[in-house]
C-alpha positions as MATLAB code, in Angstrom:
seq = 'MKKFQMPIRYDTSNISEEYCIEVSNKFKALNATTEEMRPEELANKAKEIFTEASKHLKTKQQKQKWLSDEALQKMQKRIMAKSKGQHHEDYKKKAREVKQIIRRDKKKYIEDKCEQIENNFSKNRSRDAYHIIKSLIKHFNQSQS';
ca = [
       9.160   -0.589  -44.995;
       7.248   -2.274  -42.568;
       5.881   -0.465  -39.654;
       7.272   -1.891  -36.134;
       4.572   -3.214  -34.294;
       4.638   -3.146  -30.527;
       4.330   -6.182  -28.431;
       0.941   -6.722  -26.665;
       1.376   -6.474  -23.030;
      -0.656   -8.680  -20.807;
      -1.943   -7.850  -17.338;
      -0.304  -10.515  -15.284;
      -1.064   -9.069  -11.717;
      -4.432  -11.034  -11.250;
      -3.499  -14.360  -12.257;
      -4.685  -16.906   -9.650;
      -2.498  -19.372   -8.260;
      -4.455  -22.542   -9.615;
      -3.846  -21.345  -13.109;
      -0.272  -20.795  -12.645;
      -0.073  -24.259  -11.663;
      -1.720  -25.474  -14.374;
       0.393  -23.751  -16.807;
       3.133  -24.774  -15.295;
       2.143  -28.651  -15.364;
       1.679  -28.370  -19.003;
       5.337  -27.285  -19.646;
       6.336  -30.187  -17.353;
       4.540  -32.580  -19.081;
       5.967  -31.240  -22.509;
       9.356  -31.064  -20.856;
       8.976  -34.919  -20.200;
       8.257  -35.817  -23.639;
      11.075  -33.657  -25.504;
      13.293  -36.741  -26.074;
      10.633  -38.182  -28.262;
       9.620  -34.946  -30.191;
      11.424  -33.051  -33.079;
      12.611  -29.595  -32.526;
       9.727  -28.325  -34.749;
       6.923  -30.284  -32.942;
       8.063  -29.247  -29.813;
       8.136  -25.789  -30.690;
       4.445  -25.767  -32.323;
       3.399  -27.407  -28.694;
       5.115  -24.711  -26.719;
       3.355  -22.075  -29.090;
      -0.142  -23.704  -28.255;
       0.438  -23.656  -24.582;
       1.280  -19.744  -24.889;
      -1.495  -18.851  -26.951;
      -3.937  -20.740  -24.570;
      -2.541  -18.880  -21.942;
      -2.597  -15.615  -23.830;
      -6.479  -16.154  -24.214;
      -6.932  -16.006  -20.519;
      -5.333  -12.787  -19.758;
      -6.507   -9.459  -20.060;
      -4.130   -6.921  -21.987;
      -2.957   -3.947  -20.328;
      -4.755   -0.918  -21.457;
      -1.937    2.212  -22.153;
      -3.367    5.201  -20.506;
      -1.794    8.364  -21.202;
      -0.634   10.055  -17.753;
      -2.710   13.365  -18.507;
      -5.997   11.808  -19.527;
      -8.896   12.183  -16.853;
     -11.594    9.430  -16.143;
     -13.966   12.127  -18.047;
     -12.289   11.839  -21.037;
     -11.942    7.996  -21.121;
     -15.714    7.852  -20.432;
     -16.473   10.013  -23.313;
     -14.366    7.984  -25.296;
     -15.967    4.486  -24.486;
     -19.289    6.616  -25.300;
     -18.025    7.379  -28.965;
     -16.721    3.813  -29.295;
     -20.339    2.742  -28.534;
     -21.894    5.301  -30.613;
     -19.793    4.229  -33.902;
     -20.341    0.406  -33.194;
     -23.942    0.902  -33.085;
     -24.163    2.945  -36.235;
     -25.961    5.834  -34.787;
     -26.507    9.016  -36.562;
     -22.954   10.470  -38.394;
     -24.113   13.725  -36.798;
     -24.205   12.170  -33.329;
     -20.834   10.449  -33.524;
     -19.323   13.570  -34.948;
     -20.523   15.508  -31.637;
     -19.243   12.883  -29.676;
     -15.980   12.995  -31.185;
     -15.737   16.710  -31.142;
     -16.443   16.670  -27.501;
     -13.597   13.952  -26.860;
     -11.189   16.159  -28.633;
     -11.986   19.219  -26.675;
     -11.556   17.293  -23.187;
      -8.443   15.627  -24.298;
      -6.793   18.997  -25.429;
      -7.909   20.583  -21.989;
      -6.552   17.917  -19.995;
      -3.171   17.902  -21.813;
      -2.829   21.685  -21.736;
      -3.581   21.327  -17.743;
      -0.840   18.495  -17.625;
       1.768   20.513  -19.486;
       0.608   23.552  -17.217;
       1.301   21.691  -14.062;
       4.529   20.364  -15.335;
       5.610   23.752  -16.225;
       4.682   24.944  -12.571;
       6.687   22.031  -11.430;
       9.670   23.380  -13.483;
       9.448   26.709  -12.097;
       9.195   25.676   -8.487;
      12.285   23.539   -8.842;
      14.417   26.235  -10.520;
      13.525   28.727   -7.533;
      14.376   26.092   -4.952;
      17.808   25.326   -7.133;
      16.763   21.789   -7.722;
      18.205   22.181  -11.358;
      18.628   18.249  -11.669;
      14.882   17.776  -11.057;
      13.705   20.354  -13.344;
      15.824   19.155  -16.217;
      14.420   15.757  -15.503;
      10.694   16.744  -15.972;
      11.744   18.806  -19.050;
      13.226   15.602  -20.570;
      10.052   13.555  -19.673;
       8.103   16.277  -21.397;
      10.365   16.491  -24.783;
      11.242   12.630  -25.127;
       7.490   12.094  -26.580;
       7.282   15.047  -28.628;
       7.059   14.137  -32.493;
       8.002   16.805  -34.799;
       5.668   16.658  -37.931;
       7.304   16.358  -41.217;
       6.545   18.781  -43.829;
];
């Protein structure tokens, strides 16, 4: 079986107005010439426009809610150490630090959520408490053995 690959998400929040107009003009020109083209040619031209536009856009970074900025910085340092081909022991040390920080951040996040759940139950807001519980459990993947 093939693994399902998530679609690439692009950050469209910082697109300039001029670039939007430029891309829309390309599609208008393509729309004007549709009567002379075959469907395959039209699809190829549209695909070219999309791929060219995607080169100018940045992809969104998928960040976990519980990761701290410190963890992200350490991750970048680890990636740089691996790409530079530094000593294997240096990379291992940085990877160990990253794992420890990630575990600490996740533990803190879960403890905070548990406190929120307890507060909601003590204030008789069970709906909010169960909503938080559902959000915690939703992303849990049970390991198969």
